[in-house]
Coordinates of C-alpha atoms in Angstrom, one line a residue:
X51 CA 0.0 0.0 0.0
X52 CA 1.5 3.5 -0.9
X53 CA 1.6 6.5 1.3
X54 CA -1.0 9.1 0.8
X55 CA -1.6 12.8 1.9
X56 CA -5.1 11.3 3.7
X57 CA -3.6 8.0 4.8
X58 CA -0.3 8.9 6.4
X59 CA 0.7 5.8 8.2
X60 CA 1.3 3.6 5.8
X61 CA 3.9 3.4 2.5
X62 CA 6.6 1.9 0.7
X63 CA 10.2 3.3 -0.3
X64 CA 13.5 3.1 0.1
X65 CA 17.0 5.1 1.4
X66 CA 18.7 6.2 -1.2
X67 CA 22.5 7.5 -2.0
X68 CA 24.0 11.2 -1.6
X69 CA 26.4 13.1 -2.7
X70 CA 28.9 15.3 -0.5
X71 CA 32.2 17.5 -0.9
X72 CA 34.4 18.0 2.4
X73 CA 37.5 18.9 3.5
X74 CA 39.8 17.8 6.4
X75 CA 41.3 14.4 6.4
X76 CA 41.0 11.7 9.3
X77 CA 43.9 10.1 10.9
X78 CA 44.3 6.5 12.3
X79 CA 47.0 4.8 14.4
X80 CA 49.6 2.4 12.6
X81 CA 48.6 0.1 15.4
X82 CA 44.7 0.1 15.7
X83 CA 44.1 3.5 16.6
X84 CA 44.2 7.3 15.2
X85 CA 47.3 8.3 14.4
X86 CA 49.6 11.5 15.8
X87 CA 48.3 14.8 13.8
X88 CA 52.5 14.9 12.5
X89 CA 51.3 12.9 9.5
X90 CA 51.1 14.8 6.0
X91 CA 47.8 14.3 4.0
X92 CA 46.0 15.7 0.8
X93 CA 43.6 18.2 0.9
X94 CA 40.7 17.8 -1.6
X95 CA 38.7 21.0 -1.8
X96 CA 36.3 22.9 0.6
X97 CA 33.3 21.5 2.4
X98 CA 29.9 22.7 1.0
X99 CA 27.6 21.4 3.3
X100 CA 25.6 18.4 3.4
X101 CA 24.3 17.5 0.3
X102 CA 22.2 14.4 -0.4
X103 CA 20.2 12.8 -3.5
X104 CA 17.0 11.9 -3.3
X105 CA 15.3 11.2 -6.6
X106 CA 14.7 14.4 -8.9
X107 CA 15.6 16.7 -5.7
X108 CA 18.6 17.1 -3.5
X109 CA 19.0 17.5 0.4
X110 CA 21.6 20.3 0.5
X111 CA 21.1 21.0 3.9
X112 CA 20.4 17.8 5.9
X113 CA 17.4 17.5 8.6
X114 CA 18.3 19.2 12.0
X115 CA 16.2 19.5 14.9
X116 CA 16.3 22.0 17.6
X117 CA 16.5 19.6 20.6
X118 CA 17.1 15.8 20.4
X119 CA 16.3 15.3 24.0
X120 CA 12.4 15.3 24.8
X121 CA 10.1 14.8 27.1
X122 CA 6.4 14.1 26.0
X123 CA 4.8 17.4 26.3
X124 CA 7.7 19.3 24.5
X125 CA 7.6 20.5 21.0
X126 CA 10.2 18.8 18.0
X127 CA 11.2 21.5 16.0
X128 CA 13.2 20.7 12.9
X129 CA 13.9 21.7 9.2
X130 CA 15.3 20.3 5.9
X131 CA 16.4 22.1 2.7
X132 CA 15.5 20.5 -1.0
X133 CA 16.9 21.7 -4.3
X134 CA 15.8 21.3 -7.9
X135 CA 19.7 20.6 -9.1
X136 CA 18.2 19.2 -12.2
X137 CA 17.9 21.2 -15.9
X138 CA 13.4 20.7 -16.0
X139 CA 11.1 21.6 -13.2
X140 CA 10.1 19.4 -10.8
X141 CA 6.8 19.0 -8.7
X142 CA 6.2 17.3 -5.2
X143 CA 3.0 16.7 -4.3
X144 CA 3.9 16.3 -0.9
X145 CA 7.6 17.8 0.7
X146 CA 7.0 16.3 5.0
X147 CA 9.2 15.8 7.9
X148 CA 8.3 13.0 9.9
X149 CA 9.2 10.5 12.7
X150 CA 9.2 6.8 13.4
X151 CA 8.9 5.7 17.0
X152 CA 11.1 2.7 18.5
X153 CA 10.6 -0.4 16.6
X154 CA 8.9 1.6 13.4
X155 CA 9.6 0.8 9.8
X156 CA 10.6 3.1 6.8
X157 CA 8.3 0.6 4.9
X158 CA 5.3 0.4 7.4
X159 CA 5.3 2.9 10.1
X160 CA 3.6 4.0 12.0
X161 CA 4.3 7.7 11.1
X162 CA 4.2 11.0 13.1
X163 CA 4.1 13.4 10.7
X164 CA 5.4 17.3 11.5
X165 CA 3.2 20.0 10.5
X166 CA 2.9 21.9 8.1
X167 CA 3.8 20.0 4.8
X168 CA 4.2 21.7 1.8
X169 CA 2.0 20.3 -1.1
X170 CA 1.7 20.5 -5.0
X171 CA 5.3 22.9 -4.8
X172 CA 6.8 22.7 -8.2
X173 CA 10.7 24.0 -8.2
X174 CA 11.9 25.7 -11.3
X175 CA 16.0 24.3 -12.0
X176 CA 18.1 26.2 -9.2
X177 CA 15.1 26.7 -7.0
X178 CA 15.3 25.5 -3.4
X179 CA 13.0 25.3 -0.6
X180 CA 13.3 24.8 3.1
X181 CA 10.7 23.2 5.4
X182 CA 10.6 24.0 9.0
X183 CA 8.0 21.8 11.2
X184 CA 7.0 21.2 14.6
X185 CA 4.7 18.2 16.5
X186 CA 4.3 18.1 19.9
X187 CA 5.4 15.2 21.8
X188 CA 2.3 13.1 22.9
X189 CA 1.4 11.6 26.5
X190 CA 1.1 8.4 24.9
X191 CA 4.3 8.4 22.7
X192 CA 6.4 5.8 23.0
X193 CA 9.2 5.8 24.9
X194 CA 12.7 5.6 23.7
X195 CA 14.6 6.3 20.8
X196 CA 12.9 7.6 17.7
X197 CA 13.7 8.8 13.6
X198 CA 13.1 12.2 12.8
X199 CA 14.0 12.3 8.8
X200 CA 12.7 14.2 5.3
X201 CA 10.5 12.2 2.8
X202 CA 8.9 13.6 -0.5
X203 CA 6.4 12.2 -3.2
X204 CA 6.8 12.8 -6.5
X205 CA 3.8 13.1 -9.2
X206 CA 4.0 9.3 -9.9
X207 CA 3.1 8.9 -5.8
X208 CA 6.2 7.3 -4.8
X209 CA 7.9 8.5 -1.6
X210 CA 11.9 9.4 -1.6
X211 CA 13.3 9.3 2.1
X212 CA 16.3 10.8 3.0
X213 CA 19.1 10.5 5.5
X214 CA 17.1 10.2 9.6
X215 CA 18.8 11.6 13.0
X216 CA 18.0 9.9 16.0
X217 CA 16.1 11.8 19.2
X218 CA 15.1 10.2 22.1
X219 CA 11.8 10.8 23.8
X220 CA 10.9 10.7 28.0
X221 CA 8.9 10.3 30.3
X222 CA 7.1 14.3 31.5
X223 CA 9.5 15.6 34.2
X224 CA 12.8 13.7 33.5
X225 CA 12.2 10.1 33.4
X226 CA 14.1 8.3 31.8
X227 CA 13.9 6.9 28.1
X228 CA 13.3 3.2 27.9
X229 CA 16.1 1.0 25.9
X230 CA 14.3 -0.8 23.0
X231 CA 16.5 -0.8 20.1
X232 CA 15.4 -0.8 16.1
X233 CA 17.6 -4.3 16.5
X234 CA 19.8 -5.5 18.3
X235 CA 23.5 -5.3 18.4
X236 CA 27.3 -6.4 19.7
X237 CA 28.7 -3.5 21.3
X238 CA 32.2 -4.1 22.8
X239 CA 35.4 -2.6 23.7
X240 CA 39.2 -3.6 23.5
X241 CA 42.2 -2.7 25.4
X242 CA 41.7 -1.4 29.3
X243 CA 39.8 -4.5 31.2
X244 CA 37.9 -5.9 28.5
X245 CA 39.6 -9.3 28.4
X246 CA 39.4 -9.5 32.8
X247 CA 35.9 -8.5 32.8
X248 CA 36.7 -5.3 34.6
X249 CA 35.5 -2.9 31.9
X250 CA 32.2 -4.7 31.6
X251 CA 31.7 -4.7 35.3
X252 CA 32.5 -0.8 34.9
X253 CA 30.1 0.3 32.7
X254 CA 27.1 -2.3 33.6
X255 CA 26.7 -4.8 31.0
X256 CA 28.7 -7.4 29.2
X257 CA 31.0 -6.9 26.5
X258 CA 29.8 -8.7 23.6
X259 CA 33.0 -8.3 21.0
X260 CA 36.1 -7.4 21.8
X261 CA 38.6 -5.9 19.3
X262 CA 42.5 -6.6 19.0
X263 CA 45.3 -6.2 16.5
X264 CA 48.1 -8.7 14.9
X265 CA 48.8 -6.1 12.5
X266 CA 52.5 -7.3 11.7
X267 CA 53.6 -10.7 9.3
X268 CA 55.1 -12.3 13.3
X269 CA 52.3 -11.3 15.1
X270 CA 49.9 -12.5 12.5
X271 CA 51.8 -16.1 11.8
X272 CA 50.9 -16.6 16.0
X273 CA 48.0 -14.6 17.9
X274 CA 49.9 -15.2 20.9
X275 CA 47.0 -12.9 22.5
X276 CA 44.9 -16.4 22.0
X277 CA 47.3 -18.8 23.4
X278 CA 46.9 -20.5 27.1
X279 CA 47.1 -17.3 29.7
X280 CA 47.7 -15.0 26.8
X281 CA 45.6 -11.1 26.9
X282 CA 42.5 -13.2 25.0
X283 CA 43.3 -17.0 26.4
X284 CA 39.7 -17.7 28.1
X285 CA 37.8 -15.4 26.1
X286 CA 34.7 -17.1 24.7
X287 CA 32.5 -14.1 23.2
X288 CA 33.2 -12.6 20.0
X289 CA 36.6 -11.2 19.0
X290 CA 37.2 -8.8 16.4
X291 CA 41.3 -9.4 15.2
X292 CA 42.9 -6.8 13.1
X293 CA 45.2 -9.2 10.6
X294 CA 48.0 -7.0 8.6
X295 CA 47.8 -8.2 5.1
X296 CA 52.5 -7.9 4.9
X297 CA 55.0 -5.8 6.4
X298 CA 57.0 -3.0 4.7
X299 CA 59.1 -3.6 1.9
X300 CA 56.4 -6.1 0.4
X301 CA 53.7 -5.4 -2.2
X302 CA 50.4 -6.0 -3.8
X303 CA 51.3 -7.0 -6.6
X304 CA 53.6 -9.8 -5.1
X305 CA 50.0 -10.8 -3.4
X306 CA 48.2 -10.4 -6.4
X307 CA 50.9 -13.3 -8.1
X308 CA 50.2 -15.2 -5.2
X309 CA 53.7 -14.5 -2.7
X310 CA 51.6 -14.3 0.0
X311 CA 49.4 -17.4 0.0
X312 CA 51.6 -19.5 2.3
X313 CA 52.2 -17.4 5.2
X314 CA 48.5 -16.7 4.7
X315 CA 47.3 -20.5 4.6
X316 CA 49.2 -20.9 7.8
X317 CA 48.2 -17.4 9.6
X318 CA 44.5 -19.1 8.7
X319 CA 45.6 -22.0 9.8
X320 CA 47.0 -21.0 12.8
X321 CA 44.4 -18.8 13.8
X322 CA 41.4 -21.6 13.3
X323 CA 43.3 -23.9 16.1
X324 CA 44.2 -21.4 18.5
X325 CA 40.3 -20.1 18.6
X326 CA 39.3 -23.9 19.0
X327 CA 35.5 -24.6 19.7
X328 CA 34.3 -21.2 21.4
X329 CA 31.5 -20.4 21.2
X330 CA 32.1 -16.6 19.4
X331 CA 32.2 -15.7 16.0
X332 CA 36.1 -14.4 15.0
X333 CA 35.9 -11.2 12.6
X334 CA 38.8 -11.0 10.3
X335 CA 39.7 -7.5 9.3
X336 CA 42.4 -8.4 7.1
X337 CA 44.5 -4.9 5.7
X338 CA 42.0 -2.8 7.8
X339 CA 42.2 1.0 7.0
X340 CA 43.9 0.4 3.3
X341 CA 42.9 3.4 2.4
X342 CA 45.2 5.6 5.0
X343 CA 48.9 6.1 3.8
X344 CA 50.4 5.2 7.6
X345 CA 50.1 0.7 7.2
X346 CA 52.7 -1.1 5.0
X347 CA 49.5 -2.2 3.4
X348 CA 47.9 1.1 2.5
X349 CA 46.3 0.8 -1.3
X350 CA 47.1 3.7 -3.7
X351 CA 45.6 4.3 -7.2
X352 CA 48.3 2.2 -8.6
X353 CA 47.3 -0.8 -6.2
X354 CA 44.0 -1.3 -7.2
X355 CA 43.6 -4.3 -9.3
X356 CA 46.2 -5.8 -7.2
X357 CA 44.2 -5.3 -4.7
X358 CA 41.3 -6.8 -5.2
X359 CA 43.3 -9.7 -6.6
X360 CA 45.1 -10.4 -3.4
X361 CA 41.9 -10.1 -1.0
X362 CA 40.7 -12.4 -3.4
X363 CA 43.1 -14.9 -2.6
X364 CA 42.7 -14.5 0.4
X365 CA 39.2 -15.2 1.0
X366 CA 39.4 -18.2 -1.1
X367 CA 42.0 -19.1 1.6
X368 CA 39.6 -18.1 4.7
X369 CA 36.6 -20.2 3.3
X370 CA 38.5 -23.0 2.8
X371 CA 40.1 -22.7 5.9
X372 CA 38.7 -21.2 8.3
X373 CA 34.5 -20.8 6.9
X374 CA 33.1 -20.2 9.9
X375 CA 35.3 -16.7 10.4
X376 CA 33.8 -13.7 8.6
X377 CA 35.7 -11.5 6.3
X378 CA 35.5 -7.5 8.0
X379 CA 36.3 -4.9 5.0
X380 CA 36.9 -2.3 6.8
X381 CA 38.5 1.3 6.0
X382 CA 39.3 4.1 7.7
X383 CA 36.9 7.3 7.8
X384 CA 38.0 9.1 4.7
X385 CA 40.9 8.5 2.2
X386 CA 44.7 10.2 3.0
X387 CA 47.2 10.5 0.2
X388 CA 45.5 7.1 -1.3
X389 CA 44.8 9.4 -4.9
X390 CA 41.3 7.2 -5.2
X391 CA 38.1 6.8 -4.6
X392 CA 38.1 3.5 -1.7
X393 CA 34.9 2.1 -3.4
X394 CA 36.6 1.1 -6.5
X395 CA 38.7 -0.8 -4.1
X396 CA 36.2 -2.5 -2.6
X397 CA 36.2 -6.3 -4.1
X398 CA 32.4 -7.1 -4.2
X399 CA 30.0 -8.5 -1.2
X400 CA 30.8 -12.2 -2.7
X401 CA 33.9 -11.6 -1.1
X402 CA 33.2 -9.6 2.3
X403 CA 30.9 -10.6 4.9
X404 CA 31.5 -7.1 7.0
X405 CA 31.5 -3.5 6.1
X406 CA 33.5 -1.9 8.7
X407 CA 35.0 1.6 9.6
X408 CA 37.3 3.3 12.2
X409 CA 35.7 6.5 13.1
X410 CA 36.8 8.7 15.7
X411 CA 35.5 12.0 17.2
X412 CA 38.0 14.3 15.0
X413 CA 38.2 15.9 11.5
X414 CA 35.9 17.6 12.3
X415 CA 35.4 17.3 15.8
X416 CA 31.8 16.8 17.4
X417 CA 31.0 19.2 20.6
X418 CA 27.1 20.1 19.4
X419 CA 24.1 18.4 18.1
X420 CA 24.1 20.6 15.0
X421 CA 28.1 19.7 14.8
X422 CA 27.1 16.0 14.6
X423 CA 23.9 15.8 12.0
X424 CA 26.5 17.9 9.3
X425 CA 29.1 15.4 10.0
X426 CA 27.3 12.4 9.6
X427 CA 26.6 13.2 5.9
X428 CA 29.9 14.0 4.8
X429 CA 31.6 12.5 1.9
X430 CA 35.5 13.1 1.2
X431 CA 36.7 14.4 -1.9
X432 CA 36.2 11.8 -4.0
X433 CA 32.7 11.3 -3.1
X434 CA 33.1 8.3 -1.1
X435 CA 31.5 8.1 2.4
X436 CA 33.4 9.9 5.3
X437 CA 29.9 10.8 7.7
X438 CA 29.2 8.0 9.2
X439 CA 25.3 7.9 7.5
X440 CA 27.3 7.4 4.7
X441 CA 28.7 4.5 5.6
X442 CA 25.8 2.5 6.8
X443 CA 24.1 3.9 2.9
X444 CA 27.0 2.3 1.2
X445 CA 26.8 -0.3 3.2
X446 CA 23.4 -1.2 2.4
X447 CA 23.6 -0.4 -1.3
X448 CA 26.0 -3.5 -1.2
X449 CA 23.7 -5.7 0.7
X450 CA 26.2 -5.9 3.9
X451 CA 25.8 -5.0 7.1
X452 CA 28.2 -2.4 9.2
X453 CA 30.5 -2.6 12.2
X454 CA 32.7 0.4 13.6
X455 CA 35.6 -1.5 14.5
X456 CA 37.3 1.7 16.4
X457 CA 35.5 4.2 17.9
X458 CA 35.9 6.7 20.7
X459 CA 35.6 10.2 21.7
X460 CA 39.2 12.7 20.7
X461 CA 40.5 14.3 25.2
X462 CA 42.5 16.6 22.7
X463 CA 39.7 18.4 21.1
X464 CA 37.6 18.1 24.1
X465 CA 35.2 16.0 26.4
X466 CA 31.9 15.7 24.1
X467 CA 28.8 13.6 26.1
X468 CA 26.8 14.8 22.5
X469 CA 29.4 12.8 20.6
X470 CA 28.9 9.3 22.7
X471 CA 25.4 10.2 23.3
X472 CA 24.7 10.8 19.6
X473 CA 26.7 7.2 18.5
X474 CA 24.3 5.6 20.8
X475 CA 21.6 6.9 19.1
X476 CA 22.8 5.8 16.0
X477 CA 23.1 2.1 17.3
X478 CA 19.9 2.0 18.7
X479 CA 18.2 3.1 15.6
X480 CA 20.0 1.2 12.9
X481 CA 21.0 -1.5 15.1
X482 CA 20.6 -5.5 13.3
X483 CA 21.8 -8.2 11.2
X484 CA 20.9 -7.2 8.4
X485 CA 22.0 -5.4 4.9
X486 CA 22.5 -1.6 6.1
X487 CA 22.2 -2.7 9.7
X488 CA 25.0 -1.6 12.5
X489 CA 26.6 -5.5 13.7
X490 CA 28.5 -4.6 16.2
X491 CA 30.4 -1.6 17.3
X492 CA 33.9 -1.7 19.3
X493 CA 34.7 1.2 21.7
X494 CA 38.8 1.7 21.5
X495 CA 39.4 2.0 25.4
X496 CA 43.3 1.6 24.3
X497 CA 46.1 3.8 27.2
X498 CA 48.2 5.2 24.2
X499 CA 48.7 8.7 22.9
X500 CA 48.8 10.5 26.5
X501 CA 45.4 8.6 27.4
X502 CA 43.7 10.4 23.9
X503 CA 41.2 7.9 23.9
X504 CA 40.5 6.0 26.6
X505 CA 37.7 6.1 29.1
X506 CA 38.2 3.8 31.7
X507 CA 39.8 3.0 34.6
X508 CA 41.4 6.4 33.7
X509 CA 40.7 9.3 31.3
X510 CA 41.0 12.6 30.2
X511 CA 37.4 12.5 29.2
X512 CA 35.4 12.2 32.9
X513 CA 32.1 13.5 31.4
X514 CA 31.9 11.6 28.6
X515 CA 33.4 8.5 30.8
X516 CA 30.3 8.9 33.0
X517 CA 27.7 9.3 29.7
X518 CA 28.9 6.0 28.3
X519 CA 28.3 4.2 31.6
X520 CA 24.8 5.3 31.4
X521 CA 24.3 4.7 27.7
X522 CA 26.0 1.6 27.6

């Protein structure tokens, strides 16, 4: 059944995919975490904003609300901007902002429309609009964490969604919001007390996937971290390992003709014993962050083919070997001194089961709400996804679902409780198994860079510290 003006609650579509420029290049560490700002990087071209396709009209400035904290009774104020980029005009019957409660569909609802819409607007090329609408916040809302996000229909009555934010809604007078989740999902932590139980115990629930690194050809040939009374010995839960694809002075194109295979075969190998019969699923994230310049692995334009060549190799290896592992694809934020686009890296989901990125609270940095709904949309100067929105998009459009293999807040730029609060939010909403869905997130709770990123049992970032405990 299709969405109409007199029958709002119910109607079919779909996401679809934006397009963004932006400047200022993300940084991760040679060892699993962001690297020291002393590294050189390219800069692409100025950030214009937020700009987003959807069908004949373009988002070019993304949905933004006022407050994303609300108790019912309270007013959700928000806006959107459409533009006819196109060279005909183009008419909308309907232009609304609305909202899906915990647990809603895109597909189904049911939908709490913002008033006012704007109805049979037509937009001459160049034209834009902007929408600003309000709906007060029931007493019998739902509790929890909602979708605010921009749909349109066109003249053929199909509906074109764009890119959500999340905002949660309480009870009157300060309760608190309940935890249902769009799905659910891992959400884990490596370095500082994960592997003893001591950061679970910290923050008030278990750790469902932890994250370490064997980013180096020794380290990788024997996971000492899963031997007998080694860091990761007992662990039984999931386990996200970092695997280095060669060290310096080695190629792609020597993987490409093959070079490689053996010491792969017997890191596989290896790797398959020493995990034995626990009961956790191992994530491989084999050459993570390839498109950063700071790993012996890092892919350039010139590396391409050979690229996706070797990872092919190498997955025939891991299914043969090793089936029950999955196969994490995961890159860093945005592209530095790579000279192409990441997504003509990418091999094809027949040969990942994971879409994965490190994402950090930098470049640019996160301190408001407003800070956070612009970043989220960003693409880098090729076009490829650097907001992490436009991740999960790609990550759908390839039929895969999403982890963030790295994450955490930035003590040099600041102690942001929006930023934690606002990657919560974007768990709980998009949070599943499936195609587009966030897996399973891994807070990076590593004691390195003078304590840059780190939150427990000691940090530079007490506020934040205390919001994750909450959250999480």
């Amino acid at each position: 059944m299709t969405r109409s003006a007199t029958n709002p609650r119910f109607f079919s579509r779909g996401y679809l995919t934006g397009l963004v420029t932006a400047l200022v290049l993300a940084l991760s560490t040679a060892c699993g975490g962001p690297l020291e700002d002393t590294e050189t990087y390219d800069t692409y071209g100025e950030s214009v904003g937020a700009v987003e396709t959807s069908g004949a009209l373009t988002i070019t400035q993304a949905v933004s609300a006022t407050d994303v904290s609300l108790e019912r009774g309270q007013t959700l104020s928000a806006k959107v901007t459409y533009k006819n980029n196109g060279t005909t005009a183009v008419t909308a019957k309907n232009i609304v902002l609305t909202s899906r409660a915990p647990g809603g569909t895109h597909a189904g609802g049911p939908f709490y429309d913002l008033t006012p819409r704007l109805t049979n607007r037509t937009l001459q090329p160049g034209e834009s609009v902007t929408l600003t609408a309000t709906r007060v916040i029931a007493s019998s809302d739902p509790l929890g964490t909602w979708e605010l996000y921009p749909t349109w229909e066109d003249t053929s009555s199909v509906w074109r969604d764009g890119t959500g934010i999340a905002f949660t809604v309480a009870a009157a007078g300060g309760g608190t919001p309940d935890t249902g989740t769009s799905g659910p999902w891992l959400s884990g932590a490596s370095g500082q007390g994960v592997p003893s139980g001591a950061f679970a115990t910290w923050r008030g629930s278990a750790v469902k996937i932890a994250g370490t690194w064997s980013d180096n050809n020794l380290n990788a040939a024997n996971f000492w971290q899963l031997d007998p009374g080694g860091e990761y010995g007992s662990w039984q839960q999931n386990i996200d390992i970092a695997v280095g694809a060669f060290d310096k002075g080695e190629s792609w194109a020597a993987a490409a003709s093959g070079a490689y295979d053996a010491r792969w075969r017997q890191s596989l190998t290896t790797l398959k014993r020493k995990w034995g019969s626990r009961p956790g699923t191992v994530y491989i994230r084999f050459a993570h962050e390839m498109n950063g310049n700071w790993y012996p692995w890092k892919v350039t334009a010139s590396d391409a083919t050979s690229f996706i060549t070797a990872w092919k190799r190498y997955r025939s290896l891991q299914k043969e070997i090793f089936p029950a592992a999955r196969l994490v694809f995961c890159v860093n934020r945005e592209s530095v001194s790579s000279g192409i686009d990441w997504r003509k890296t990418f091999p094809g989901a027949a040969y990942v089961d994971v879409m994965s990125v490190d994402y950090y609270n930098q470049y640019p940095y996160v301190a408001t709400v407003t800070d956070w709904n612009n970043s989220i949309q960003q693409t880098d100067g090729y076009g490829a996804p650097k907001g992490l929105a436009k991740h999960l998009e790609f990550a759908r459009s390839v039929g895969l679902p999403l982890a963030i293999s790295e994450w955490s807040g930035n003590a040099d730029n600041g102690d942001s409780t929006v930023w934690f609060e606002q990657m919560h939010n974007f768990f709980k909403v998009n949070g599943g198994t499936g195609a587009g869905k966030v897996l399973y997130e891994i807070l990076f709770n590593v004691d390195r860079d003078n304590r840059r990123w780190i939150l427990y049992p000691y940090t530079r970032m007490p506020n934040s510290a205390e919001r994750y405990k909450q959250l999480f």
